[in-house]
Short mmCIF file of C-alpha atoms (C1' of nucleotides) in Angstrom, two decimals:
data_model
loop_
_atom_site.label_atom_id
_atom_site.label_comp_id
_atom_site.label_asym_id
_atom_site.label_seq_id
_atom_site.Cartn_x
_atom_site.Cartn_y
_atom_site.Cartn_z
CA MET A 3 0.00 0.00 0.00
CA LYS A 4 1.33 3.39 -1.03
CA LYS A 5 2.02 5.99 1.63
CA ILE A 6 1.24 9.63 1.00
CA LEU A 7 2.07 12.67 3.09
CA ILE A 8 -0.11 15.76 2.86
CA VAL A 9 1.17 19.02 4.27
CA GLU A 10 -1.77 21.42 4.41
CA ASP A 11 -2.81 23.87 7.10
CA GLU A 12 -6.42 24.37 6.19
CA PRO A 13 -8.28 21.54 7.95
CA SER A 14 -11.28 21.35 5.61
CA ILE A 15 -9.16 20.97 2.50
CA ALA A 16 -6.77 18.60 4.20
CA GLU A 17 -9.57 16.33 5.31
CA LEU A 18 -11.17 16.33 1.89
CA GLN A 19 -7.90 15.27 0.27
CA LYS A 20 -7.25 12.63 2.89
CA ASP A 21 -10.73 11.11 2.57
CA TYR A 22 -10.62 10.80 -1.16
CA LEU A 23 -7.14 9.36 -1.25
CA GLU A 24 -7.95 6.85 1.46
CA LEU A 25 -11.06 5.86 -0.41
CA SER A 26 -8.76 5.09 -3.34
CA GLY A 27 -6.70 2.81 -1.20
CA PHE A 28 -3.83 4.99 -0.09
CA ASP A 29 -2.31 5.26 3.33
CA VAL A 30 -2.41 8.98 4.14
CA ASP A 31 -0.67 11.05 6.80
CA LEU A 32 -1.70 14.63 7.48
CA ILE A 33 0.46 17.41 8.84
CA ASP A 34 -0.57 21.02 9.29
CA SER A 35 2.67 22.92 9.57
CA GLY A 36 5.62 23.39 7.28
CA LYS A 37 8.23 22.72 9.91
CA LYS A 38 6.74 19.47 11.11
CA GLY A 39 5.94 18.52 7.53
CA LEU A 40 9.53 18.87 6.37
CA ASP A 41 10.76 16.89 9.32
CA GLN A 42 8.29 14.11 8.71
CA ALA A 43 8.98 13.99 4.99
CA LEU A 44 12.69 13.65 5.56
CA HIS A 45 12.58 11.09 8.32
CA GLU A 46 9.73 8.86 7.28
CA THR A 47 9.36 6.96 4.04
CA TYR A 48 6.63 8.12 1.70
CA ASP A 49 5.79 7.29 -1.86
CA LEU A 50 4.40 10.70 -2.69
CA LEU A 51 4.16 14.19 -1.23
CA ILE A 52 1.36 16.74 -1.52
CA LEU A 53 2.42 20.22 -0.45
CA ASP A 54 0.37 23.34 0.02
CA VAL A 55 2.40 26.36 -1.00
CA MET A 56 1.14 28.69 1.71
CA LEU A 57 2.09 27.24 5.04
CA PRO A 58 3.05 28.58 8.45
CA GLU A 59 6.74 28.64 9.38
CA ILE A 60 8.21 27.06 6.25
CA ASN A 61 6.45 27.38 2.92
CA GLY A 62 5.87 24.68 0.31
CA PHE A 63 8.63 25.88 -2.00
CA GLU A 64 11.20 25.49 0.71
CA ILE A 65 9.96 22.05 1.71
CA CYS A 66 9.98 20.93 -1.89
CA LYS A 67 13.53 22.07 -2.42
CA ARG A 68 14.82 20.49 0.76
CA VAL A 69 13.05 17.20 0.28
CA ARG A 70 14.17 17.02 -3.31
CA GLU A 71 17.79 17.19 -2.23
CA GLU A 72 17.39 13.94 -0.43
CA LYS A 73 14.39 12.04 -1.69
CA ASP A 74 13.41 11.00 -5.15
CA ILE A 75 9.64 10.77 -4.83
CA PRO A 76 6.88 12.55 -6.73
CA ILE A 77 5.97 15.92 -5.24
CA LEU A 78 2.67 17.66 -6.01
CA MET A 79 2.24 21.29 -5.09
CA VAL A 80 -1.12 22.88 -4.39
CA SER A 81 -1.88 26.56 -4.64
CA ALA A 82 -4.66 29.06 -5.33
CA LYS A 83 -2.47 31.83 -6.67
CA LYS A 84 -1.57 32.05 -10.29
CA GLU A 85 1.77 33.61 -9.43
CA ASP A 86 2.60 30.56 -7.38
CA ILE A 87 1.85 28.25 -10.26
CA ASP A 88 4.17 30.27 -12.46
CA LYS A 89 6.79 30.15 -9.76
CA ILE A 90 6.57 26.39 -9.48
CA ARG A 91 6.97 26.13 -13.19
CA GLY A 92 9.73 28.60 -13.53
CA LEU A 93 11.84 27.91 -10.49
CA GLY A 94 13.64 24.64 -10.78
CA LEU A 95 12.20 23.36 -7.56
CA GLY A 96 11.86 19.80 -8.62
CA ALA A 97 8.12 19.65 -8.17
CA ASP A 98 6.51 17.04 -10.37
CA ASP A 99 3.15 18.68 -10.75
CA TYR A 100 0.98 21.48 -9.46
CA ILE A 101 -2.70 21.61 -8.76
CA SER A 102 -4.60 24.86 -8.60
CA LYS A 103 -7.25 25.46 -5.99
CA PRO A 104 -10.08 24.86 -6.13
CA PHE A 105 -9.57 21.37 -7.50
CA SER A 106 -11.88 18.43 -7.91
CA PRO A 107 -10.97 15.54 -5.63
CA SER A 108 -11.12 13.05 -8.49
CA GLU A 109 -8.61 15.15 -10.38
CA LEU A 110 -6.29 14.99 -7.40
CA VAL A 111 -6.64 11.23 -7.14
CA ALA A 112 -6.04 10.85 -10.87
CA ARG A 113 -2.87 12.90 -10.70
CA VAL A 114 -1.58 11.05 -7.69
CA LYS A 115 -2.14 7.72 -9.37
CA ALA A 116 -0.53 8.92 -12.58
CA HIS A 117 2.59 10.05 -10.80
CA LEU A 118 2.94 6.90 -8.78
CA THR A 119 2.56 4.77 -11.87
CA ARG A 120 5.10 6.80 -13.77
CA TYR A 121 7.52 6.73 -10.91
CA GLU A 122 7.31 2.97 -10.67
CA ARG A 123 7.83 2.61 -14.35
CA LEU A 124 10.92 4.78 -14.29
CA SER A 125 12.52 3.51 -11.14
CA ALA A 126 12.15 -0.22 -11.07
CA LYS A 127 11.93 -2.51 -14.01
CA SER A 128 8.99 -4.18 -12.36
CA THR A 129 7.81 -5.43 -15.69
CA GLN A 130 10.00 -8.47 -15.37
CA THR A 131 8.38 -9.90 -12.29
CA ASN A 132 4.79 -9.84 -13.39
CA LYS A 133 5.37 -12.32 -16.14
CA GLN A 134 6.48 -14.99 -13.72
CA ILE A 135 4.24 -17.80 -12.63
CA GLN A 136 5.21 -19.83 -9.62
CA ILE A 137 3.26 -22.94 -8.70
CA ARG A 138 4.65 -25.34 -6.17
CA GLY A 139 8.03 -26.42 -7.49
CA ILE A 140 7.46 -25.05 -10.95
CA GLN A 141 8.43 -21.61 -12.10
CA ILE A 142 7.49 -20.29 -15.52
CA ASP A 143 9.00 -17.19 -17.05
CA GLN A 144 6.72 -16.18 -19.85
CA ALA A 145 8.96 -13.57 -21.44
CA SER A 146 11.94 -15.84 -21.78
CA ARG A 147 9.85 -18.99 -22.11
CA ARG A 148 12.00 -20.71 -19.54
CA VAL A 149 10.77 -23.27 -17.06
CA TYR A 150 12.39 -24.22 -13.80
CA VAL A 151 11.51 -27.31 -11.82
CA ASN A 152 12.88 -27.08 -8.32
CA LYS A 153 15.16 -24.27 -9.44
CA HIS A 154 16.64 -26.33 -12.26
CA GLU A 155 15.97 -25.24 -15.79
CA VAL A 156 14.08 -27.67 -17.98
CA VAL A 157 14.06 -26.99 -21.69
CA MET A 158 10.61 -27.26 -23.21
CA THR A 159 9.48 -27.50 -26.80
CA MET A 160 6.87 -25.06 -27.99
CA LYS A 161 3.88 -27.31 -27.52
CA GLU A 162 5.10 -28.49 -24.15
CA PHE A 163 5.55 -24.95 -22.99
CA ASP A 164 2.17 -23.83 -24.29
CA LEU A 165 0.52 -26.77 -22.64
CA LEU A 166 2.22 -26.20 -19.32
CA LEU A 167 1.46 -22.51 -19.41
CA PHE A 168 -2.17 -23.20 -20.08
CA PHE A 169 -2.35 -25.58 -17.16
CA ALA A 170 -0.49 -23.22 -14.86
CA ARG A 171 -2.87 -20.43 -15.74
CA ASN A 172 -5.86 -22.64 -15.12
CA PRO A 173 -4.94 -24.83 -12.20
CA ASN A 174 -7.32 -27.24 -10.54
CA GLN A 175 -9.58 -27.49 -13.54
CA VAL A 176 -10.20 -30.53 -15.61
CA PHE A 177 -9.76 -30.18 -19.35
CA SER A 178 -10.67 -32.84 -21.86
CA ARG A 179 -8.28 -33.82 -24.59
CA ASP A 180 -10.58 -32.16 -27.12
CA HIS A 181 -10.68 -28.98 -25.13
CA LEU A 182 -6.91 -28.85 -24.76
CA PHE A 183 -6.47 -29.56 -28.41
CA GLU A 184 -8.73 -26.68 -29.31
CA ARG A 185 -7.02 -24.29 -26.95
CA ILE A 186 -3.41 -25.08 -27.68
CA TRP A 187 -3.57 -26.21 -31.26
CA GLY A 188 -6.30 -23.85 -32.40
CA PHE A 189 -9.91 -24.67 -33.01
CA ASP A 190 -9.52 -24.85 -36.77
CA SER A 191 -6.53 -27.10 -36.60
CA MET A 192 -6.92 -30.40 -38.31
CA GLY A 193 -5.39 -33.39 -36.69
CA ASP A 194 -6.30 -35.67 -33.90
CA PRO A 195 -6.71 -34.77 -30.25
CA VAL A 196 -4.94 -37.99 -29.30
CA THR A 197 -1.73 -36.14 -29.95
CA VAL A 198 -2.43 -34.23 -26.77
CA THR A 199 -1.85 -37.43 -24.87
CA VAL A 200 1.63 -37.78 -26.19
CA HIS A 201 2.52 -34.24 -25.23
CA ILE A 202 1.11 -34.75 -21.79
CA ARG A 203 3.43 -37.64 -21.40
CA LYS A 204 6.43 -35.67 -22.64
CA LEU A 205 5.57 -32.90 -20.26
CA ARG A 206 5.25 -35.32 -17.40
CA GLU A 207 8.62 -36.78 -18.21
CA LYS A 208 10.07 -33.32 -17.80
CA ILE A 209 8.30 -31.99 -14.76
CA GLU A 210 7.27 -35.04 -12.73
CA GLN A 211 9.48 -36.94 -10.37
CA ASP A 212 7.79 -40.15 -11.43
CA PRO A 213 5.90 -39.66 -14.70
CA SER A 214 3.77 -42.74 -14.10
CA ASN A 215 2.66 -41.27 -10.82
CA PRO A 216 2.11 -37.65 -11.69
CA GLN A 217 1.91 -35.08 -8.92
CA TYR A 218 1.26 -32.08 -11.13
CA ILE A 219 -0.69 -33.13 -14.18
CA GLU A 220 -3.12 -35.75 -13.02
CA THR A 221 -5.31 -37.93 -15.18
CA VAL A 222 -9.00 -37.62 -14.43
CA TRP A 223 -10.48 -40.76 -15.82
CA GLY A 224 -13.09 -40.29 -18.48
CA ALA A 225 -12.78 -36.51 -18.21
CA GLY A 226 -9.28 -35.36 -19.05
CA TYR A 227 -6.37 -33.85 -17.18
CA ARG A 228 -5.97 -31.52 -14.25
CA PHE A 229 -3.05 -29.44 -13.06
CA THR A 230 -3.23 -29.82 -9.32
CA VAL A 231 -2.05 -27.14 -6.95
CA MET B 17 18.99 21.15 -27.85
CA LYS B 18 16.04 18.98 -27.03
CA LYS B 19 14.27 17.19 -29.84
CA ILE B 20 10.51 16.87 -29.83
CA LEU B 21 8.27 14.89 -32.13
CA ILE B 22 4.69 16.03 -32.70
CA VAL B 23 2.25 13.61 -34.29
CA GLU B 24 -0.81 15.64 -35.25
CA ASP B 25 -2.90 15.49 -38.39
CA GLU B 26 -4.55 18.88 -38.20
CA PRO B 27 -2.11 21.27 -39.86
CA SER B 28 -3.22 24.45 -38.07
CA ILE B 29 -2.81 22.95 -34.61
CA ALA B 30 0.40 21.23 -35.55
CA GLU B 31 1.94 24.44 -36.82
CA LEU B 32 0.84 26.36 -33.76
CA GLN B 33 2.49 23.83 -31.48
CA LYS B 34 5.61 23.72 -33.58
CA ASP B 35 5.98 27.50 -33.67
CA TYR B 36 5.64 27.97 -29.96
CA LEU B 37 7.98 25.16 -29.09
CA GLU B 38 10.60 26.33 -31.54
CA LEU B 39 10.29 29.83 -30.12
CA SER B 40 11.14 28.27 -26.76
CA GLY B 41 14.27 26.75 -28.19
CA PHE B 42 13.22 23.22 -29.06
CA ASP B 43 14.02 21.27 -32.17
CA VAL B 44 10.65 20.09 -33.45
CA ASP B 45 9.68 17.48 -36.02
CA LEU B 46 6.14 17.26 -37.31
CA ILE B 47 4.39 14.18 -38.66
CA ASP B 48 0.79 13.97 -39.79
CA SER B 49 -0.02 10.27 -39.73
CA GLY B 50 -0.03 7.69 -37.00
CA LYS B 51 1.80 5.09 -39.00
CA LYS B 52 4.67 7.32 -40.00
CA GLY B 53 4.71 8.84 -36.54
CA LEU B 54 5.17 5.52 -34.81
CA ASP B 55 7.88 4.54 -37.20
CA GLN B 56 9.71 7.81 -36.69
CA ALA B 57 9.34 7.70 -32.92
CA LEU B 58 10.82 4.23 -32.76
CA HIS B 59 13.70 4.73 -35.10
CA GLU B 60 14.77 8.27 -34.34
CA THR B 61 15.85 9.65 -31.02
CA TYR B 62 13.59 12.19 -29.38
CA ASP B 63 13.50 13.68 -25.92
CA LEU B 64 9.75 14.04 -25.81
CA LEU B 65 6.66 13.00 -27.74
CA ILE B 66 3.41 14.86 -28.29
CA LEU B 67 0.63 12.68 -29.62
CA ASP B 68 -2.79 13.59 -30.85
CA VAL B 69 -5.22 10.85 -29.87
CA MET B 70 -7.29 10.94 -33.03
CA LEU B 71 -5.06 10.11 -35.95
CA PRO B 72 -5.41 8.38 -39.28
CA GLU B 73 -4.24 4.75 -39.54
CA ILE B 74 -2.90 4.26 -36.01
CA ASN B 75 -4.30 6.22 -33.09
CA GLY B 76 -2.39 7.93 -30.33
CA PHE B 77 -3.15 5.24 -27.75
CA GLU B 78 -1.56 2.59 -29.88
CA ILE B 79 1.49 4.71 -30.62
CA CYS B 80 1.90 5.50 -26.95
CA LYS B 81 1.75 1.86 -25.98
CA ARG B 82 4.20 0.74 -28.62
CA VAL B 83 6.70 3.52 -28.02
CA ARG B 84 6.54 2.97 -24.29
CA GLU B 85 7.60 -0.63 -24.76
CA GLU B 86 10.91 0.53 -26.07
CA LYS B 87 11.56 4.13 -25.20
CA ASP B 88 11.60 5.79 -21.85
CA ILE B 89 10.82 9.36 -22.80
CA PRO B 90 8.00 11.66 -21.68
CA ILE B 91 4.83 11.27 -23.72
CA LEU B 92 2.13 13.92 -23.79
CA MET B 93 -1.25 13.07 -25.25
CA VAL B 94 -3.55 15.67 -26.74
CA SER B 95 -7.29 15.28 -27.11
CA ALA B 96 -10.51 17.22 -27.29
CA LYS B 97 -12.73 14.51 -25.89
CA LYS B 98 -13.29 14.10 -22.21
CA GLU B 99 -13.67 10.34 -22.64
CA ASP B 100 -10.21 10.19 -24.12
CA ILE B 101 -8.72 11.99 -21.15
CA ASP B 102 -10.36 9.45 -18.86
CA LYS B 103 -9.07 6.68 -21.04
CA ILE B 104 -5.51 7.96 -20.90
CA ARG B 105 -5.74 8.08 -17.15
CA GLY B 106 -7.40 4.76 -16.66
CA LEU B 107 -5.67 2.61 -19.18
CA GLY B 108 -2.12 1.94 -18.18
CA LEU B 109 -0.72 3.31 -21.39
CA GLY B 110 2.31 4.90 -19.90
CA ALA B 111 1.43 8.42 -21.00
CA ASP B 112 3.01 11.02 -18.80
CA ASP B 113 0.45 13.73 -19.22
CA TYR B 114 -2.54 14.77 -21.23
CA ILE B 115 -3.59 18.10 -22.60
CA SER B 116 -7.14 18.90 -23.56
CA LYS B 117 -7.98 20.87 -26.66
CA PRO B 118 -8.27 23.75 -26.90
CA PHE B 119 -5.10 24.52 -25.00
CA SER B 120 -3.06 27.65 -24.56
CA PRO B 121 0.31 27.44 -26.24
CA SER B 122 2.09 28.70 -23.15
CA GLU B 123 0.48 25.92 -21.16
CA LEU B 124 1.84 23.42 -23.65
CA VAL B 125 5.32 24.88 -23.46
CA ALA B 126 5.21 24.90 -19.67
CA ARG B 127 4.20 21.26 -19.55
CA VAL B 128 6.84 20.23 -22.01
CA LYS B 129 9.50 22.03 -20.00
CA ALA B 130 8.26 20.53 -16.75
CA HIS B 131 8.40 17.00 -18.10
CA LEU B 132 11.81 17.40 -19.62
CA THR B 133 13.15 18.78 -16.36
CA ARG B 134 11.62 16.03 -14.33
CA TYR B 135 12.85 13.40 -16.72
CA GLU B 136 16.36 14.75 -16.58
CA ARG B 137 16.28 14.80 -12.81
CA LEU B 138 15.14 11.19 -12.66
CA SER B 139 17.54 9.88 -15.22
CA ALA B 140 20.45 11.96 -14.00
CA LYS B 141 21.77 9.15 -11.90
CA SER B 142 21.68 6.56 -14.60
CA THR B 143 22.79 8.96 -17.29
CA GLN B 144 26.31 7.67 -17.50
CA THR B 145 25.32 4.08 -17.67
CA ASN B 146 22.50 4.87 -20.04
CA LYS B 147 24.76 5.20 -23.00
CA GLN B 148 26.84 2.17 -22.14
CA ILE B 149 25.44 -1.28 -21.93
CA GLN B 150 27.51 -4.02 -20.43
CA ILE B 151 26.24 -7.56 -20.52
CA ARG B 152 28.54 -10.41 -19.74
CA GLY B 153 31.45 -10.11 -22.15
CA ILE B 154 29.73 -7.62 -24.41
CA GLN B 155 29.98 -3.88 -24.11
CA ILE B 156 27.92 -1.57 -26.27
CA ASP B 157 28.58 2.13 -26.58
CA GLN B 158 25.42 3.60 -27.98
CA ALA B 159 26.78 7.03 -28.73
CA SER B 160 29.68 5.81 -30.83
CA ARG B 161 27.93 2.64 -31.97
CA ARG B 162 30.95 0.59 -31.04
CA VAL B 163 30.82 -2.93 -29.70
CA TYR B 164 33.46 -4.72 -27.66
CA VAL B 165 33.49 -8.45 -27.12
CA ASN B 166 35.83 -9.37 -24.29
CA LYS B 167 37.42 -5.91 -24.57
CA HIS B 168 38.15 -6.33 -28.26
CA GLU B 169 36.31 -4.13 -30.66
CA VAL B 170 34.09 -5.81 -33.18
CA VAL B 171 32.88 -3.76 -36.10
CA MET B 172 29.17 -4.06 -36.71
CA THR B 173 27.04 -3.10 -39.68
CA MET B 174 24.00 -0.97 -39.03
CA LYS B 175 21.50 -3.78 -38.88
CA GLU B 176 23.78 -5.93 -36.79
CA PHE B 177 24.23 -3.14 -34.31
CA ASP B 178 20.53 -2.34 -34.15
CA LEU B 179 19.73 -5.98 -33.62
CA LEU B 180 22.31 -6.41 -30.90
CA LEU B 181 21.24 -3.23 -29.17
CA PHE B 182 17.65 -4.32 -29.19
CA PHE B 183 18.55 -7.66 -27.69
CA ALA B 184 20.80 -6.08 -25.11
CA ARG B 185 18.05 -3.71 -24.07
CA ASN B 186 15.59 -6.54 -23.77
CA PRO B 187 17.54 -9.45 -22.44
CA ASN B 188 15.99 -12.74 -21.47
CA GLN B 189 12.98 -12.26 -23.64
CA VAL B 190 12.02 -14.33 -26.60
CA PHE B 191 11.28 -12.44 -29.78
CA SER B 192 9.90 -13.99 -32.93
CA ARG B 193 11.41 -13.27 -36.29
CA ASP B 194 8.32 -11.28 -37.20
CA HIS B 195 8.56 -9.23 -34.06
CA LEU B 196 12.23 -8.48 -34.59
CA PHE B 197 11.59 -7.57 -38.17
CA GLU B 198 8.92 -5.14 -37.13
CA ARG B 199 11.06 -3.58 -34.48
CA ILE B 200 14.34 -3.27 -36.30
CA TRP B 201 13.24 -2.86 -39.87
CA GLY B 202 10.12 -0.83 -39.18
CA PHE B 203 6.63 -2.16 -39.04
CA ASP B 204 5.61 -0.92 -42.45
CA SER B 205 8.74 -2.11 -44.11
CA MET B 206 8.16 -4.44 -46.98
CA GLY B 207 10.36 -7.47 -47.24
CA ASP B 208 10.54 -10.79 -45.60
CA PRO B 209 11.19 -11.55 -41.95
CA VAL B 210 13.44 -14.44 -43.02
CA THR B 211 16.11 -11.85 -43.56
CA VAL B 212 16.29 -11.56 -39.80
CA THR B 213 17.69 -15.06 -39.70
CA VAL B 214 20.63 -14.13 -41.84
CA HIS B 215 21.47 -11.16 -39.67
CA ILE B 216 21.22 -13.26 -36.58
CA ARG B 217 23.79 -15.54 -38.06
CA LYS B 218 26.11 -12.67 -38.99
CA LEU B 219 25.77 -11.30 -35.50
CA ARG B 220 26.54 -14.67 -34.00
CA GLU B 221 29.62 -14.98 -36.15
CA LYS B 222 30.83 -11.74 -34.61
CA ILE B 223 29.96 -12.14 -30.97
CA GLU B 224 29.85 -15.85 -30.33
CA GLN B 225 32.82 -18.06 -29.61
CA ASP B 226 31.16 -20.86 -31.54
CA PRO B 227 28.33 -19.50 -33.70
CA SER B 228 26.76 -22.92 -34.04
CA ASN B 229 26.59 -23.14 -30.29
CA PRO B 230 25.50 -19.67 -29.32
CA GLN B 231 25.93 -18.54 -25.74
CA TYR B 232 24.40 -15.10 -26.17
CA ILE B 233 21.71 -15.23 -28.81
CA GLU B 234 19.96 -18.52 -28.34
CA THR B 235 17.42 -20.07 -30.65
CA VAL B 236 14.15 -20.88 -28.98
CA TRP B 237 12.59 -23.43 -31.21
CA GLY B 238 9.25 -22.50 -32.61
CA ALA B 239 9.29 -19.20 -30.78
CA GLY B 240 12.23 -17.07 -31.87
CA TYR B 241 15.46 -15.87 -30.36
CA ARG B 242 16.55 -14.89 -26.90
CA PHE B 243 19.50 -12.88 -25.65
CA THR B 244 20.51 -14.69 -22.54
CA VAL B 245 22.08 -12.98 -19.59
"C1'" DA C 25 31.69 5.71 -62.70
"C1'" DA C 26 33.95 2.12 -60.31
"C1'" DT C 27 34.53 -0.24 -56.12
"C1'" DA C 28 33.38 -1.96 -51.81
"C1'" DA C 29 30.30 -3.01 -48.28
"C1'" DT C 30 25.97 -4.26 -46.78
"C1'" DC C 31 21.57 -6.26 -47.26
"C1'" DA C 32 17.92 -9.38 -49.19
"C1'" DT C 33 16.62 -13.64 -51.32
"C1'" DC C 34 16.63 -18.36 -52.07
"C1'" DA C 35 17.18 -23.32 -51.93
"C1'" DA C 36 19.53 -27.24 -50.07
"C1'" DA C 37 20.96 -29.36 -45.86
"C1'" DT C 38 20.33 -30.14 -41.24
"C1'" DA C 39 18.09 -30.37 -36.89
"C1'" DA C 40 14.27 -30.67 -33.82
"C1'" DT C 41 9.60 -31.27 -33.04
"C1'" DT C 42 5.19 -33.17 -33.75
"C1'" DT C 43 2.18 -36.73 -35.21
"C1'" DT C 44 0.83 -41.30 -35.91
"C1'" DC C 45 0.10 -45.92 -34.68
"C1'" DA C 46 -0.13 -50.22 -32.43
"C1'" DA C 47 0.74 -52.82 -28.39
"C1'" DA C 48 0.52 -52.66 -23.48
"C1'" DT C 49 -1.56 -51.32 -19.40
"C1'" DA C 50 -4.95 -49.48 -16.37
"C1'" DT C 51 -9.77 -48.48 -14.93
"C1'" DA C 52 -14.77 -48.90 -14.71
"C1'" DC C 53 -18.74 -51.46 -15.02
"C1'" DC C 54 -21.49 -55.54 -15.27
"C1'" DG D 10 -13.56 -62.10 -12.78
"C1'" DG D 11 -14.36 -60.71 -17.43
"C1'" DT D 12 -15.14 -57.42 -20.84
"C1'" DA D 13 -15.36 -52.98 -22.83
"C1'" DT D 14 -13.36 -48.62 -22.70
"C1'" DA D 15 -9.77 -45.31 -21.73
"C1'" DT D 16 -5.08 -44.23 -21.13
"C1'" DT D 17 -0.04 -45.00 -21.40
"C1'" DT D 18 3.98 -46.00 -23.77
"C1'" DG D 19 7.71 -46.57 -27.21
"C1'" DA D 20 9.34 -46.02 -31.62
"C1'" DA D 21 9.15 -44.64 -36.31
"C1'" DA D 22 7.35 -41.54 -39.83
"C1'" DA D 23 6.04 -37.08 -41.15
"C1'" DT D 24 6.26 -32.47 -40.68
"C1'" DT D 25 8.07 -28.20 -39.59
"C1'" DA D 26 11.71 -24.87 -38.32
"C1'" DT D 27 16.30 -23.42 -38.57
"C1'" DT D 28 20.94 -23.08 -40.41
"C1'" DT D 29 23.99 -22.33 -43.93
"C1'" DG D 30 26.26 -20.96 -48.17
"C1'" DA D 31 25.90 -18.86 -52.40
"C1'" DT D 32 24.15 -15.19 -55.30
"C1'" DG D 33 22.15 -11.05 -56.84
"C1'" DA D 34 20.44 -6.36 -55.50
"C1'" DT D 35 21.04 -2.32 -53.22
"C1'" DT D 36 23.42 1.23 -51.02
"C1'" DA D 37 27.37 3.89 -49.67
"C1'" DT D 38 32.25 5.26 -50.59
"C1'" DT D 39 36.16 6.55 -53.25
#
DNA sequence: AATAATCATCAAATAATTTTCAAATATACC
DNA sequence: GGTATATTTGAAAATTATTTGATGATTATT
């Protein structure tokens, strides 16, 4: 869950922001003074910062600049004054975005989400991990089409891989030979579904400890096969 | 000088954008069709992209998605429709910002500047490494287009270099011949994807110890090729 | 304009996968 | 327990994909 810090001294606005962001599933902290806000931002870990420009003690510009020196998180500035907006733009403060008051709460939420998404994209190459399927001792990397059984790589042929992937994506369901043939081979493919059997065997030889006693791909008599989790 | 690509089919708007951005010191290219725009965006180097959503042939969403898969530059989407704006937000396209028509030119310039600044800030750390790719025994210097295998320079032709660079940027992923052909040769390029094969071989002859037993660019039967790290 | 380098095309050779088939084995039902 | 039905298995045949070398076309360089 993403943590957001809001530094805003006007209670009504602060509460409005907090409510909407929490409703969208964020973990929100609220602070009403610039001094405390800066301290909190520097010493706690947040994923995003929302700063009001006009604040007691230390203003939003100053906080932005100071935080930016140390932290690399998205910072959104909020202000009612047009001059402020220009200042945010012009001055190289390192703010990521600005929102002018009055703003619609949904606009705020949209911006927050956009910045968090972008930040994730730029910082971590998280794209790699979401293509991985891990089921019991079997790990499937879709992008590289590699399969590991108990951490050891097992080289699969195309049909074997497709079959395994299909099972892994639909575990604990029984599929008939005909059904599997349609799904993996294509519904307009000519040929005989019995060929599925042979591939099941090949697959078992590669992933099962004892292929005649399968622990992953089980035979369901009269119905088909099931990848058991 | 920062290079910007605008993909916009309405000449009056396109010219307006171009004029203002050039006045602000940017180097601007203008393209009026989605297909050509995507091709240009993928094969030239730009610092920022401005995409109209409604375009002939290929729309802005599609371009955004495809460019994002390869390039890590700010993308601004432009649209008149409110539904589009919502779509840009909602769909995880990877757009960095959206601008609704009609827009003030100064607003556009401000946004462009903001995104370029932010992007520079974020990539500042990795800037050195950005131009150099080092994978196992292979070092690629993008700026000079030089390749070193085990510290020894290997001279590459254009296609060989492009192919290697693409693989190096996307390691451990299987790409089909068709996919590679689209990416390296351009998606609207006529010709046959089998030509990829020949270049793969040439590349292997240059970077592999034993080209018939490749350690870097592996053949994944029935699926394509994979640059293994 | 000549030369060199690169790129595209093709067909033969090779390699790997997929399919087929029949015998063997297992399961369900009477 | 016996029979019909379903599944497994092994090996060979058929198919499909990839590699390779040679050749002509294109492009850049001198």
